Short mmCIF file of C-alpha atoms in Angstrom, two decimals:
data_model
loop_
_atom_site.label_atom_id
_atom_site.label_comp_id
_atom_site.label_asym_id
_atom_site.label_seq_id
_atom_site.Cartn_x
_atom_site.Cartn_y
_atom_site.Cartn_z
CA UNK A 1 -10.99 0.28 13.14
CA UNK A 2 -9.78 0.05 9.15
CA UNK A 3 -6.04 -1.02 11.36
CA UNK A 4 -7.39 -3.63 13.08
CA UNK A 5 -9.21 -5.04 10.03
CA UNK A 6 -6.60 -4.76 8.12
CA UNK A 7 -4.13 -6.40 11.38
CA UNK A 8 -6.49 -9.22 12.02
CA UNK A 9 -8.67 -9.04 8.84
CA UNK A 10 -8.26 -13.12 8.45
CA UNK A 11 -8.93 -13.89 12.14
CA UNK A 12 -12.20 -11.87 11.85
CA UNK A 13 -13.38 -14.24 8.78
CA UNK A 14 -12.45 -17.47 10.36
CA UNK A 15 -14.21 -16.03 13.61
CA UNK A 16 -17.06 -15.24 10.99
CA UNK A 17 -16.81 -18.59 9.11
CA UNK A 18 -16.92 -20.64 12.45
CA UNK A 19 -20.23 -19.02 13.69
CA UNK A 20 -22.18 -19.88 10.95
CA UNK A 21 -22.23 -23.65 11.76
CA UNK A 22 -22.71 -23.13 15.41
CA UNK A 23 -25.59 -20.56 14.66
CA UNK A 24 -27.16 -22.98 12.65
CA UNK A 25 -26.97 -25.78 15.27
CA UNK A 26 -28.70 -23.65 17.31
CA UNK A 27 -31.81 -22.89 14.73
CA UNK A 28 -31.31 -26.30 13.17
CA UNK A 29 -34.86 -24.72 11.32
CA UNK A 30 -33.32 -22.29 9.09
CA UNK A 31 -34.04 -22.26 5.24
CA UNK A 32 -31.28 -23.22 3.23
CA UNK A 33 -32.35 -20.64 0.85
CA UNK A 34 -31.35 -17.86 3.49
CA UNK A 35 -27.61 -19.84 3.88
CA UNK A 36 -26.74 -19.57 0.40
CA UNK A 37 -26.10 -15.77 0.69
CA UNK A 38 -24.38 -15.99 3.79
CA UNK A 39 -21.68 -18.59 2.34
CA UNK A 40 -21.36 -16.86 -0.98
CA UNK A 41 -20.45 -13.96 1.00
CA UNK A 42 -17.59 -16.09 3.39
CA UNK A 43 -16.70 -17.61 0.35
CA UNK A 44 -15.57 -13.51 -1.08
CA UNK A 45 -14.58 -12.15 2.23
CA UNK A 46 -12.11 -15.24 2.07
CA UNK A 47 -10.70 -14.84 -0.88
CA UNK A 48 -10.44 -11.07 0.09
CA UNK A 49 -8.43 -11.81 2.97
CA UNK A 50 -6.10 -14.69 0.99
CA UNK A 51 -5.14 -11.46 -1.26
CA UNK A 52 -4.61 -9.11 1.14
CA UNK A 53 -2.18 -11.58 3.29
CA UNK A 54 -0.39 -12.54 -0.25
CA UNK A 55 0.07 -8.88 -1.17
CA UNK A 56 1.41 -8.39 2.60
CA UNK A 57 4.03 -11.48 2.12
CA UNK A 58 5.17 -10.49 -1.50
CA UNK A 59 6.10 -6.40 0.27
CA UNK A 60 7.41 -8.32 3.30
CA UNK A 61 10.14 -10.69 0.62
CA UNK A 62 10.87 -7.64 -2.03
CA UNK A 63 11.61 -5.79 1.18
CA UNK A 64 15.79 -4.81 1.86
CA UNK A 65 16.62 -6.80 4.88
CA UNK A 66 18.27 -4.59 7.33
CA UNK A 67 20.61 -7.37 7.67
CA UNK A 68 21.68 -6.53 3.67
CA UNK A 69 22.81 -2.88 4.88
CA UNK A 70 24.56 -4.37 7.76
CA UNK A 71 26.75 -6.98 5.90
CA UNK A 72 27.28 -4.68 3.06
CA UNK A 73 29.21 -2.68 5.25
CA UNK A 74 31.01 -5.23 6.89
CA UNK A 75 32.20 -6.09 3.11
CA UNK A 76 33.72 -2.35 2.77
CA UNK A 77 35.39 -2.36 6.36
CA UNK A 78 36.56 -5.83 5.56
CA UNK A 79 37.77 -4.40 2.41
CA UNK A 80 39.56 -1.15 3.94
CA UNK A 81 41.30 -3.16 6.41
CA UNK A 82 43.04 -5.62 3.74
CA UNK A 83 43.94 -2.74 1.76
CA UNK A 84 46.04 -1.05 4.66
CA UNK A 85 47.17 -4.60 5.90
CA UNK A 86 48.62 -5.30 1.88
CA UNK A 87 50.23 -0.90 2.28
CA UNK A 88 51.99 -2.23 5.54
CA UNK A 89 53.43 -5.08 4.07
#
């Protein structure tokens, strides 16, 4: 369950954030005193899920690229093969 919080932790708070409307179209009666928590409460879980997705996106761009590895040794092969081409000549 903490995965698939943590996996779809945003969609869950704009699934959350979108209710509250429509719930209150429905009981059009409800104090306003007993909404106040409710959006102080979206208003943290958001935030809590804008800093979770940031900290995922800054480990996702200090991340190597796999790609890195592969064209670093491309560079060395490259490299190897000039350096026997230049002994044959």
């Amino acid at each position: 369950m903490n995965a698939f919080v943590s996996r779809h932790g945003v969609r869950l708070y704009s699934l959350l954030s979108a209710l509250v409307p429509v719930l209150l179209g429905f009981w059009p009666n409800v104090d306003f005193a007993a909404v106040l928590p409710v959006a102080a409460v979206l208003l943290g879980a958001g935030e809590v899920a804008q800093r979770h997705e940031n900290a995922k996106t800054e480990a996702a761009l200090f991340a190597t690229s796999p790609w890195d590895a592969a064209e670093a040794a491309q560079v060395e092969v490259t490299d190897e093969e000039e350096a026997r081409f230049r002994k044959s000549f």
